[in-house]
CSV table of C-alpha atoms and ligand atoms in Angstrom, one decimal:
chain,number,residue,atom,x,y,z
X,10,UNK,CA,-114.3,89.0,133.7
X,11,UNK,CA,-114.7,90.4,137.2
X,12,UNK,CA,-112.9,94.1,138.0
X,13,UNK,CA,-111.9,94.4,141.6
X,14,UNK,CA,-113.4,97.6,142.3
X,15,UNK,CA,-111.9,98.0,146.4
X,16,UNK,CA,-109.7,96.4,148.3
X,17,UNK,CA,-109.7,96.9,152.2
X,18,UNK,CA,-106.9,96.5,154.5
X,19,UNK,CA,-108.1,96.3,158.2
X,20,UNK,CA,-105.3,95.6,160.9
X,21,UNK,CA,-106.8,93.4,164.1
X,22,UNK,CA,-105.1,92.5,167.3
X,23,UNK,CA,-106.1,89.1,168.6
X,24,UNK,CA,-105.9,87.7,172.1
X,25,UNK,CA,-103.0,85.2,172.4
X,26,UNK,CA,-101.9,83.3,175.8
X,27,UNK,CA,-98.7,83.3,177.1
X,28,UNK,CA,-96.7,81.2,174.9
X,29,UNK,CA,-92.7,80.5,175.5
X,30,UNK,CA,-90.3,79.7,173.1
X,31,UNK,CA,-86.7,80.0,172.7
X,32,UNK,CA,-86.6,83.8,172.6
X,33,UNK,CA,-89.4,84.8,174.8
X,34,UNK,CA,-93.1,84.8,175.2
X,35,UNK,CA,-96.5,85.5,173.4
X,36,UNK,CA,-97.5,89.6,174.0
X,37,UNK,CA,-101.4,89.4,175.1
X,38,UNK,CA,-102.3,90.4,171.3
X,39,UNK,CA,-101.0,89.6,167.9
X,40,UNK,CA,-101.4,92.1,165.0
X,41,UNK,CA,-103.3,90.3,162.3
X,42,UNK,CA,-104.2,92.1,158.8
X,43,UNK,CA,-107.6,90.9,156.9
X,44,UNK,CA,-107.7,91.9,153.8
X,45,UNK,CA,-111.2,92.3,151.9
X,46,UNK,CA,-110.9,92.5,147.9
X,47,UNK,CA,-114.7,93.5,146.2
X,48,UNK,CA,-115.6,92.9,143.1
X,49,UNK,CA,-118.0,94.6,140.1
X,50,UNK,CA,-120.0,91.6,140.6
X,51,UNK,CA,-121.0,92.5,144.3
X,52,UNK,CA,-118.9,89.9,145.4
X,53,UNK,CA,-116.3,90.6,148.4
X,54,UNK,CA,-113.5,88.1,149.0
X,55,UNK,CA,-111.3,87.4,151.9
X,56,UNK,CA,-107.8,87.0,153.1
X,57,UNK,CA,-105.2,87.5,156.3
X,58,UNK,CA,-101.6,87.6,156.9
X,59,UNK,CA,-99.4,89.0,159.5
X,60,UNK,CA,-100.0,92.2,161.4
X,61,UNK,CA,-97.2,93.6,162.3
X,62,UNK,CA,-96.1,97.1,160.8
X,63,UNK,CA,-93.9,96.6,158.0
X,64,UNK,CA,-96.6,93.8,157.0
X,65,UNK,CA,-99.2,96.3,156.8
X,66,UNK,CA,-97.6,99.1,154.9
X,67,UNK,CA,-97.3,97.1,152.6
X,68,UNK,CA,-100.3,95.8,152.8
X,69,UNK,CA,-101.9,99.3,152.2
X,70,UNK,CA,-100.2,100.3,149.3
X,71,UNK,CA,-100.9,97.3,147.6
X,72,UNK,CA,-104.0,97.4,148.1
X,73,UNK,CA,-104.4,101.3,147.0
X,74,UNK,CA,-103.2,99.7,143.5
X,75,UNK,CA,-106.1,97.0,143.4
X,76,UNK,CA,-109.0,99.2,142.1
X,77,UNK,CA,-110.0,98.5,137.8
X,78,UNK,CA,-107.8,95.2,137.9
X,79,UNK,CA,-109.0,91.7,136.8
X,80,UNK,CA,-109.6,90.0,139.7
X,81,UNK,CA,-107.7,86.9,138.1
X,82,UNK,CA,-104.5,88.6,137.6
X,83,UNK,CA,-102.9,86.8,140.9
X,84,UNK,CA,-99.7,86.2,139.2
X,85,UNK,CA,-99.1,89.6,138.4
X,86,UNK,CA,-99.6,90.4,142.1
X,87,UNK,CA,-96.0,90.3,143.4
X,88,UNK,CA,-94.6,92.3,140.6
X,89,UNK,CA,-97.3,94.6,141.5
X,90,UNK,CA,-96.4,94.8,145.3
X,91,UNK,CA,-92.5,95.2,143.9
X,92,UNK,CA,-93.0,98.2,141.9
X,93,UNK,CA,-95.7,99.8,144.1
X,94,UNK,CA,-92.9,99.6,146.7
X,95,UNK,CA,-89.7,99.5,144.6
X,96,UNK,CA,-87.5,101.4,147.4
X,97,UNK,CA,-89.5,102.1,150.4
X,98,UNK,CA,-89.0,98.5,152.2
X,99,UNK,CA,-85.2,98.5,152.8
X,100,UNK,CA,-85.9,99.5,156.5
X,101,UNK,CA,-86.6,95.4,156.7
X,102,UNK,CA,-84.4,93.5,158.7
X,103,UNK,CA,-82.5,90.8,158.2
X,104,UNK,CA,-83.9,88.4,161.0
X,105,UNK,CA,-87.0,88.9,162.9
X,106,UNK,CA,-86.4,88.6,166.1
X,107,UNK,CA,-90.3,88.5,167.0
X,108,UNK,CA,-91.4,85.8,164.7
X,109,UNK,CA,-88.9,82.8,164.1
X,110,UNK,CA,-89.7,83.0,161.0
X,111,UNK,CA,-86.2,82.8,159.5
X,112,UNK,CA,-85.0,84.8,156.7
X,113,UNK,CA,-86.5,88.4,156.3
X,114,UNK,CA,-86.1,90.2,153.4
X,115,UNK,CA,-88.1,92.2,151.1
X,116,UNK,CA,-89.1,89.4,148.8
X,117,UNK,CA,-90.5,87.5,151.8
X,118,UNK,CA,-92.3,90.4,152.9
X,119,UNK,CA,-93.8,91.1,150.1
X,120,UNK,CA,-94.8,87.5,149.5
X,121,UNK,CA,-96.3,87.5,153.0
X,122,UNK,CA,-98.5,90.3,151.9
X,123,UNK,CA,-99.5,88.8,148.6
X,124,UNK,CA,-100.5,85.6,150.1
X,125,UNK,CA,-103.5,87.2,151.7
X,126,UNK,CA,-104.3,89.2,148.7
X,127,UNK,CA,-104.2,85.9,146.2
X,128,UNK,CA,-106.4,84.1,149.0
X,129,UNK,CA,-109.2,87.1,148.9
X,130,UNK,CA,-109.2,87.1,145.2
X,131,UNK,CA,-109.8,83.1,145.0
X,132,UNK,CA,-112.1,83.4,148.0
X,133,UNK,CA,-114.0,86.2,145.6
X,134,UNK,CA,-113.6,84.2,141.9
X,135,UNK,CA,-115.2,80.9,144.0
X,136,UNK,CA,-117.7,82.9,145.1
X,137,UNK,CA,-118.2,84.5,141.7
X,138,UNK,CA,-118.2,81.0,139.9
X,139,UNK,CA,-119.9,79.0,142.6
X,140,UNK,CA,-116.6,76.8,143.3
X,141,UNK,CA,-114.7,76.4,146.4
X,142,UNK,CA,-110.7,77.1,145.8
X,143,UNK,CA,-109.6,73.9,146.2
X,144,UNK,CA,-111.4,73.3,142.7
X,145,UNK,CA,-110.0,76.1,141.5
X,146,UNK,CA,-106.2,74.7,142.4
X,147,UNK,CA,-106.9,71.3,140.6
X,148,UNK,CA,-109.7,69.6,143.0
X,149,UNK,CA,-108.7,68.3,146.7
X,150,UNK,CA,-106.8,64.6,146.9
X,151,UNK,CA,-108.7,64.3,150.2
X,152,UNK,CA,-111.6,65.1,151.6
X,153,UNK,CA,-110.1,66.1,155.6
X,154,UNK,CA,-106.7,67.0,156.4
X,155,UNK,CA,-104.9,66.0,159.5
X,156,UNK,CA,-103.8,69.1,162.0
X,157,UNK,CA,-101.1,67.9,164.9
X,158,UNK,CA,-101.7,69.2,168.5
X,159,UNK,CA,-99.4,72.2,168.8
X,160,UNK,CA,-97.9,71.9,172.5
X,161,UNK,CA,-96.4,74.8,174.4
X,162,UNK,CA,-94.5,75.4,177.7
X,163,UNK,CA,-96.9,78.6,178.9
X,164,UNK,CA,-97.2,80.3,181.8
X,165,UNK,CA,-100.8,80.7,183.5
X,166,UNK,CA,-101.2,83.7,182.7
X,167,UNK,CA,-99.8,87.4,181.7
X,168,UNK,CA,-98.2,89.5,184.3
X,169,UNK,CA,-100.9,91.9,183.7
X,170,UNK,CA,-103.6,89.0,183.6
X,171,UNK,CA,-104.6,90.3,179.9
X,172,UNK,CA,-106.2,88.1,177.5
X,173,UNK,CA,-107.2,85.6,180.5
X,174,UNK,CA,-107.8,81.9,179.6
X,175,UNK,CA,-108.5,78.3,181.5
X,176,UNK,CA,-105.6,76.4,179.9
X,177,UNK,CA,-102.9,76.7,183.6
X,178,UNK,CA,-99.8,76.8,183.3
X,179,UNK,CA,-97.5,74.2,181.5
X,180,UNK,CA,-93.4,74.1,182.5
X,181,UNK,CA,-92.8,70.3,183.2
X,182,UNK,CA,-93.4,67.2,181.9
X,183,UNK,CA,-96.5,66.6,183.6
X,184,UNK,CA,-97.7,70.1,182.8
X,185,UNK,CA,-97.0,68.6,179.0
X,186,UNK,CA,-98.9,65.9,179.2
X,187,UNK,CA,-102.0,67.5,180.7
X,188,UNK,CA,-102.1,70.0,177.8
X,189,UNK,CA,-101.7,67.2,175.5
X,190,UNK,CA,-104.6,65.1,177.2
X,191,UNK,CA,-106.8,68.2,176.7
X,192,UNK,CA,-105.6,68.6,173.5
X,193,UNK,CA,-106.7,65.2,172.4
X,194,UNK,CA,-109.9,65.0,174.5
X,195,UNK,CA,-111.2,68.5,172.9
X,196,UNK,CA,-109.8,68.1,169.4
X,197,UNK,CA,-108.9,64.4,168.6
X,198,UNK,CA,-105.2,65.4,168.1
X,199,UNK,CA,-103.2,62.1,167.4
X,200,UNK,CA,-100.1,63.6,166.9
X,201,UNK,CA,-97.8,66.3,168.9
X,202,UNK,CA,-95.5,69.2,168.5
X,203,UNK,CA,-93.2,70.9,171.5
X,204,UNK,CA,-92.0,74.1,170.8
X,205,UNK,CA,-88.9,73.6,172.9
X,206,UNK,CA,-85.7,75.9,173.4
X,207,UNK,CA,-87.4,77.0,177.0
X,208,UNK,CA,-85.5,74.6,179.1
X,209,UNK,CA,-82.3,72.7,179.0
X,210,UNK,CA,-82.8,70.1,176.6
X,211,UNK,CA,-82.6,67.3,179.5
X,212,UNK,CA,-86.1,68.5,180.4
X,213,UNK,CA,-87.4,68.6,177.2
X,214,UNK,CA,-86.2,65.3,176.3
X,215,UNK,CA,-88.2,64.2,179.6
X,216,UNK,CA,-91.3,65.8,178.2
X,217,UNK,CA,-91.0,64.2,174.9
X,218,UNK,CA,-90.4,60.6,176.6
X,219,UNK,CA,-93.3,61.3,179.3
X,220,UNK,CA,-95.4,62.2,176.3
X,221,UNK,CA,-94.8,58.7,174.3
X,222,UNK,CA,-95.5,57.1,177.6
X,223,UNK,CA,-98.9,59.0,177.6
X,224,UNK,CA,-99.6,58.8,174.3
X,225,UNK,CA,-97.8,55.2,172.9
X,226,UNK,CA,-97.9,55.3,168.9
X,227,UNK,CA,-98.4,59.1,168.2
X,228,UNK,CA,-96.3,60.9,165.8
X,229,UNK,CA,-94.2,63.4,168.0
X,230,UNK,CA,-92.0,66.1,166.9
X,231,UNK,CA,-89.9,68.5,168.8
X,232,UNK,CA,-89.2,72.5,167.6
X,233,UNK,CA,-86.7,74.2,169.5
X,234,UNK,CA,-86.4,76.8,166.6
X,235,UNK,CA,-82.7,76.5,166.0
X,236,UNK,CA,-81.9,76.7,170.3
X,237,UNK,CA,-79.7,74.0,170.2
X,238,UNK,CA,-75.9,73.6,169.5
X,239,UNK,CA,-75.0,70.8,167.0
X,240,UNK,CA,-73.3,68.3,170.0
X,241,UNK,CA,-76.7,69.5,171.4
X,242,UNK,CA,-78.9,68.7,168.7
X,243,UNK,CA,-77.3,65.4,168.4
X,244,UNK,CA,-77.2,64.1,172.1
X,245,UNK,CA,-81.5,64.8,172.0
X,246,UNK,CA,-81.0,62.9,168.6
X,247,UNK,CA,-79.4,60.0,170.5
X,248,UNK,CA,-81.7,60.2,174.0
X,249,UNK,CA,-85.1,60.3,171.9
X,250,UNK,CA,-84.6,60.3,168.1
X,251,UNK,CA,-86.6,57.3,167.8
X,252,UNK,CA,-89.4,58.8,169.6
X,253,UNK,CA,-89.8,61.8,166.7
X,254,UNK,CA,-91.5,61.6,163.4
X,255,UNK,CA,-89.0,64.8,162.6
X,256,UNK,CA,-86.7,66.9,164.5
X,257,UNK,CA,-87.6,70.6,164.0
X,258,UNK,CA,-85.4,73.0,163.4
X,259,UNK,CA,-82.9,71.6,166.1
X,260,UNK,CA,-80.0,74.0,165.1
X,261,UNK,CA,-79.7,77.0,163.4
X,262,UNK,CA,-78.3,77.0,159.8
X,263,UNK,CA,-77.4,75.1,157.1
X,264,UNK,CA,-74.5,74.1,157.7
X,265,UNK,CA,-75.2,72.9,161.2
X,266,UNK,CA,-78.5,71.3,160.2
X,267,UNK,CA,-76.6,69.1,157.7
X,268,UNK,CA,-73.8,68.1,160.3
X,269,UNK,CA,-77.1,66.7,162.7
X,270,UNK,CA,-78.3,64.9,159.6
X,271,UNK,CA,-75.0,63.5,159.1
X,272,UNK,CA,-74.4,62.4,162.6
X,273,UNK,CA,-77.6,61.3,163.4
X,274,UNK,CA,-79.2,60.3,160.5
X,275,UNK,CA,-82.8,62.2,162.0
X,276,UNK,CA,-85.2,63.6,160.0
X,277,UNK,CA,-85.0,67.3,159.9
X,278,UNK,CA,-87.4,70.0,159.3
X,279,UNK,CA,-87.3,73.4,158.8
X,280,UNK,CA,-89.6,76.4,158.8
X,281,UNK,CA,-86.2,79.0,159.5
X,282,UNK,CA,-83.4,77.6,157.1
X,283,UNK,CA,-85.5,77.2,154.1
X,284,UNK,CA,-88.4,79.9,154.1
X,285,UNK,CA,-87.6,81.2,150.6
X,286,UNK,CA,-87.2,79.2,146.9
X,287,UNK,CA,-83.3,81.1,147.0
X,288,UNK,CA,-82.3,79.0,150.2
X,289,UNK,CA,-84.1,75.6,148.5
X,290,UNK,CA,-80.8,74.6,146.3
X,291,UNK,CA,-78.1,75.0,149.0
X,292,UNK,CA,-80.2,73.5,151.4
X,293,UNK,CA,-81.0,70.2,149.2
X,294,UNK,CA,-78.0,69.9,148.2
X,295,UNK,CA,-76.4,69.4,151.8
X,296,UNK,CA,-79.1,67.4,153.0
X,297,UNK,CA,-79.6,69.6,155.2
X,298,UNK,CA,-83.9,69.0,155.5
X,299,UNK,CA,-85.7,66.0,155.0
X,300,UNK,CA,-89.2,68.2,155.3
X,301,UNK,CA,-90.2,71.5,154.5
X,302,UNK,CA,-92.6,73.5,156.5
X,303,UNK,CA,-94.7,75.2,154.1
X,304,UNK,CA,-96.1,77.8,154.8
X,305,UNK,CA,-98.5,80.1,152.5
X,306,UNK,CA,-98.2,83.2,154.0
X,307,UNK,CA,-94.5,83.7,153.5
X,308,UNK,CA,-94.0,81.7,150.4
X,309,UNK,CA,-96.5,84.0,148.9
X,310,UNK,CA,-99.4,82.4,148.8
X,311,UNK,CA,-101.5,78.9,147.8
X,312,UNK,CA,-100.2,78.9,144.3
X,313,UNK,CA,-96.6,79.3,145.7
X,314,UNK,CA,-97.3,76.3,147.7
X,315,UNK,CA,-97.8,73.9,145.1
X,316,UNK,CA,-94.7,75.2,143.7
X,317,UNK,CA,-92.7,74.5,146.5
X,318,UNK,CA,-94.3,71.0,146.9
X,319,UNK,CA,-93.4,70.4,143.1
X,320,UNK,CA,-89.7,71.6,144.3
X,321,UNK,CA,-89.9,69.5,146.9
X,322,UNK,CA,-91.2,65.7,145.4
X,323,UNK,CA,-88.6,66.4,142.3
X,324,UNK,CA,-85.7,66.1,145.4
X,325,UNK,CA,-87.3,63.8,147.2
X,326,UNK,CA,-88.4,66.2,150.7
X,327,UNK,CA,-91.1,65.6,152.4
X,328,UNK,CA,-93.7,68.9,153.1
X,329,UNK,CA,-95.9,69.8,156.2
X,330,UNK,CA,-97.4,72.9,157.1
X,331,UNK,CA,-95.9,75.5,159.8
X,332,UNK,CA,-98.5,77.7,161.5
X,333,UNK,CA,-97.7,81.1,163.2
X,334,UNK,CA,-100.7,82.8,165.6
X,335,UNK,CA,-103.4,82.8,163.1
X,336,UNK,CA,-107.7,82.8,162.6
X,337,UNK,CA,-110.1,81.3,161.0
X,338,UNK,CA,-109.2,83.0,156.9
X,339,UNK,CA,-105.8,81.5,157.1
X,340,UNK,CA,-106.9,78.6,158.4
X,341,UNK,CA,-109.7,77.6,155.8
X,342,UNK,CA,-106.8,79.0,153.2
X,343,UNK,CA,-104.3,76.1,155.2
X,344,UNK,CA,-107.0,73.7,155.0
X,345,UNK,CA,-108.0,74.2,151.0
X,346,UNK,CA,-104.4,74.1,149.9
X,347,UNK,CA,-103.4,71.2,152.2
X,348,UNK,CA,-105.7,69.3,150.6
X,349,UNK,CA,-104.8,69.5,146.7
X,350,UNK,CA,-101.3,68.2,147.6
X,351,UNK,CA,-100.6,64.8,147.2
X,352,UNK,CA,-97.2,65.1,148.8
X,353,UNK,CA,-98.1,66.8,152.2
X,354,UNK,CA,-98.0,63.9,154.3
X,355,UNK,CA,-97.8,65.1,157.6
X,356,UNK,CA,-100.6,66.6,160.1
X,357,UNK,CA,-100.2,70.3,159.5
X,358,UNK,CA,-99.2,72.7,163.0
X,359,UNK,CA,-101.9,75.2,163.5
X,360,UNK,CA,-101.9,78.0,166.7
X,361,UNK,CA,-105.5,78.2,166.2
X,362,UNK,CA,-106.5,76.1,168.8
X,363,UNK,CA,-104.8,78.5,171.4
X,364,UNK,CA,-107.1,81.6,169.8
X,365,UNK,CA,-110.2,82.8,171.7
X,366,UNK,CA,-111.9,84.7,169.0
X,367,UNK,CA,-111.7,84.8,165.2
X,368,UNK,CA,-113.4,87.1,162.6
X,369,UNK,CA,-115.6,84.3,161.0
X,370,UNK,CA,-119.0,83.7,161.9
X,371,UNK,CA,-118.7,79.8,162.0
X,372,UNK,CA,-115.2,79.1,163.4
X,373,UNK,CA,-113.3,75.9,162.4
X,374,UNK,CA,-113.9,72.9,165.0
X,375,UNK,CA,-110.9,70.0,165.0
X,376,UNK,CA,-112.7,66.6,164.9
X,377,UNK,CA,-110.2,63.6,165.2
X,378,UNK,CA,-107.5,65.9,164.9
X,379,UNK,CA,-108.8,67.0,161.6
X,380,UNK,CA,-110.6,69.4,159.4
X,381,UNK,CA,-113.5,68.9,156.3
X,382,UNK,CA,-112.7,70.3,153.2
X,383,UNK,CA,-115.4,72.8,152.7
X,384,UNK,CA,-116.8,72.5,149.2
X,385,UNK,CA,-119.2,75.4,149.5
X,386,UNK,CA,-118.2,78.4,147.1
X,387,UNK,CA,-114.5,80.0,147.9
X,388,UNK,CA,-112.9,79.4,151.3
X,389,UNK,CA,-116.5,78.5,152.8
X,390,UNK,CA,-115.7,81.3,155.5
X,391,UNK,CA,-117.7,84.5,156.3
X,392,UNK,CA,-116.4,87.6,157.5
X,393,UNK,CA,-117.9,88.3,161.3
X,394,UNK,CA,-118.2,92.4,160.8
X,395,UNK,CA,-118.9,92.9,164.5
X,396,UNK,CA,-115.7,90.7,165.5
X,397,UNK,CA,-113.6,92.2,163.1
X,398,UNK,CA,-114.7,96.4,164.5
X,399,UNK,CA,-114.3,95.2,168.2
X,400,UNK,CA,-110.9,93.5,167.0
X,401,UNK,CA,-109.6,96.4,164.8
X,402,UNK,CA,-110.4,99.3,167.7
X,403,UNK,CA,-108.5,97.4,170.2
X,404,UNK,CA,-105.6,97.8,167.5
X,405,UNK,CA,-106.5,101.6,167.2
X,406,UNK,CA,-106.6,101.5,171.5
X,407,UNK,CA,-103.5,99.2,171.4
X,408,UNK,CA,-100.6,100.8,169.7
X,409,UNK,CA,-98.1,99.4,172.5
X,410,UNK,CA,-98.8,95.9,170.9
X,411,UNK,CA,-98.7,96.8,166.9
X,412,UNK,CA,-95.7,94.7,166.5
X,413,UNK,CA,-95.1,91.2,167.9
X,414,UNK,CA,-91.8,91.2,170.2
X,415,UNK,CA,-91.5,88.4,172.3
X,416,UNK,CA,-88.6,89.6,173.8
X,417,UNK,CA,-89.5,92.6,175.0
X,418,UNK,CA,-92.7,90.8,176.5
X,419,UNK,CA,-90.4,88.5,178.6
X,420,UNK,CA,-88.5,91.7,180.0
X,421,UNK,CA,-92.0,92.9,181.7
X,422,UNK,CA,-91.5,89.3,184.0
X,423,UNK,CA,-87.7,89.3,183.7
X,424,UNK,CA,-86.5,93.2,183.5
X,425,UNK,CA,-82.9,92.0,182.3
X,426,UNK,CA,-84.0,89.7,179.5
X,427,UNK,CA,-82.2,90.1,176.9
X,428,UNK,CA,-82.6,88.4,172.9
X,429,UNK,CA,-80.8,85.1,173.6
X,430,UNK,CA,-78.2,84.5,170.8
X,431,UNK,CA,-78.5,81.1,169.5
X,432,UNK,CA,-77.9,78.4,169.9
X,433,UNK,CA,-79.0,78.5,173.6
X,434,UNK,CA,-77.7,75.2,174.7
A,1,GLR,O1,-92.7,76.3,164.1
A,1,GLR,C1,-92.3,77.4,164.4
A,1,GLR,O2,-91.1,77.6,164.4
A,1,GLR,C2,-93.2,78.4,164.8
A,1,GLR,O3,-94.4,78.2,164.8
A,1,GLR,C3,-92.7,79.8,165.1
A,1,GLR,C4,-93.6,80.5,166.0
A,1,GLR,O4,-93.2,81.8,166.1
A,1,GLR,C5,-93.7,79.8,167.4
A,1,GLR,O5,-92.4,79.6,167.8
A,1,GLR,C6,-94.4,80.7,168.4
A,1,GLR,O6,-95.6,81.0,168.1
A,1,GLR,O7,-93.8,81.0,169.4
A,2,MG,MG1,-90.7,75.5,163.6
């Protein structure tokens, strides 16, 4: 039995363009934390989550109470966390306004953390035993798993010109399409996400149609992250439902998610009303969401995920994979659980494509809009040491940028910007 005798916690800000969505834009960097778990047997394993500061408090203390414990134990992991922390998290906040993410509480905190702590410790027991961790979640179902291109209205640049990159800027339908075009020409994509809720929705109903006239066939899908009223959500249901594979998040809520079902008769998905197992009964019961966007960080890790896709084929929802500004760790973590899941029918989103640099040595390439399954030992990743110093002293050098807050990185272009209360439209 292996001990973990160290676990590191090393906090990273990556590049990131300028990405719009319904409550802002993309700051120049995103706070990342890798986590590094070794074990008596030499062996060092791998893992990443979210960056920002309540993220990494947690983070570190979990990780101070690693050291002398089998490195199996992963589902003792959030009971750990919990009692490591029991009372010094209710500073969390409800909503995040930075992330989208949905729900915030302690739980999903926590869970966020663990995720990246169960991924390092299967990244080390593969490692250990010679097996990649899809084998050790019950063997893969396929062999490549389908990523969709993940469109966004941008702007050229940063109004400091940080974190430059060649992609222009994209805030019309023909901007859209361009983006897409590149998309597919670089990575294979054959299927689209929007992240809407930056215009009226007239204009991003004209993207979505100048898209299927682009691309005729492809599986589109629209994510204004809960912008939209209900008459709102419904009227883009009416204009170019039958374009969509699923509506994303078109309204915020329960309640008002369920009245857009039962209007329209779309399919709905959600990675903001149904983030945790406690919002899953409430949520099926209305019919609320046809799909679930799972996600591993914040449902607390690979293991989690096949829970939630049991969850999900007893009621009949359908599951794909939300992505949030990530690297390479969480995308090989993505990639291994996506692919021991029967049920996970849809491409998966990933942000990676939109990340210059990564803390692996061999960063993922999308062929035909797809990923192999690695089978070499663990997540088939290796930590880049050099990448991850120059990444971690920009966060020492960085402080300014420790927390993602798209909100207050639209006020440095518009001064009076304020956090748009939803629905938007
Ligand atoms: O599908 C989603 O809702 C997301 O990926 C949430 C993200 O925060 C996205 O809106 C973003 O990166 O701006
Ligand atoms: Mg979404």
């Amino acid at each position: 039995m292996s001990r973990i005798i160290r676990a590191t916690v090393t906090p990273i800000l990556i590049s990131d363009p300028p990405l719009l969505n319904v409550l802002g834009v993309h700051q120049p960097y995103t706070p990342r934390t890798i986590v590094e778990i070794e074990t008596d047997d030499g062996v060092t394993g791998i893992g990443e989550t979210y960056g920002d500061t309540d993220y990494l408090d947690v983070a570190r203390k979990l990780a101070d109470a690693l050291p002398g414990r089998d490195l199996t134990a992963m589902n003792g992991l959030y009971a750990l966390a919990s009692a490591t922390l029991s009372g010094a998290t209710d500073k969390v906040k409800e909503f995040d306004p930075a992330g989208l993410r949905g729900t915030r509480n302690n739980e999903k905190l926590i869970r966020s953390v663990v995720s990246a702590f169960e991924v390092a410790s299967l990244d080390a027991l593969g490692k250990t035993t010679g097996l990649p961790v899809h084998c050790l979640l019950g063997g893969k179902v396929r062999d490549r798993v389908d990523y969709s291109g993940y469109l966004f209205y941008r702007w050229a640049e940063h109004p400091d010109g940080e974190a430059p990159d060649d992609w222009g800027a994209a805030l019309d339908p023909d901007g859209v399409v361009r983006q897409a075009q590149r998309f597919a020409d670089d990575y294979g994509f054959t299927s689209f996400k929007l992240k809407g809720g930056v215009f009226e929705p007239e204009q991003e109903i004209a993207a979505i149609k100048a898209l299927a006239k682009a691309f005729p066939g492809y599986p589109l899908r629209l994510d204004p992250n809960g912008g939209w009223s209900v008459e709102a959500s419904v009227r883009v249901a009416e204009e170019v439902g039958d374009l969509l594979e699923y509506m994303e998040d078109p309204t915020a809520g329960v309640d008002g998610m369920a009245e857009v079902r039962k209007r329209t008769g779309a399919v709905l998905a959600t990675n903001m009303c149904v983030t945790t197992f406690a919002e899953v009964p409430e949520a099926f019961a209305k019919d609320a969401v046809q799909v679930v966007l799972s996600d591993h960080h914040y449902w607390g890790g690979l293991q989690a995920t096949r829970e939630l896709a049991a969850l999900c084929r007893t009621y009949g929802v359908g599951l794909s994979m939300h992505s949030n500004t990530h690297l390479g760790i969480s995308l090989a973590a993505m990639t291994h659980v996506a692919s021991v899941i029967p049920h996970l029918s849809y491409a998966c989103d990933s942000h990676r494509p939109w990340q210059t640099e990564d803390v692996i040595t061999e960063p993922h390439r999308f062929v035909g809009g797809a990923l192999e399954v690695s089978d070499a030992p663990g997540l088939g990743v290796e930590l880049d040491r050099d990448a991850l110093a120059a990444l971690h002293e920009r966060w020492l050098t960085r402080p300014d940028m420790r927390d993602r807050d798209d909100v207050a990185a639209m006020r440095k272009v518009h001064p009076d910007w304020v956090q748009p209360s939803l629905p938007r439209w």
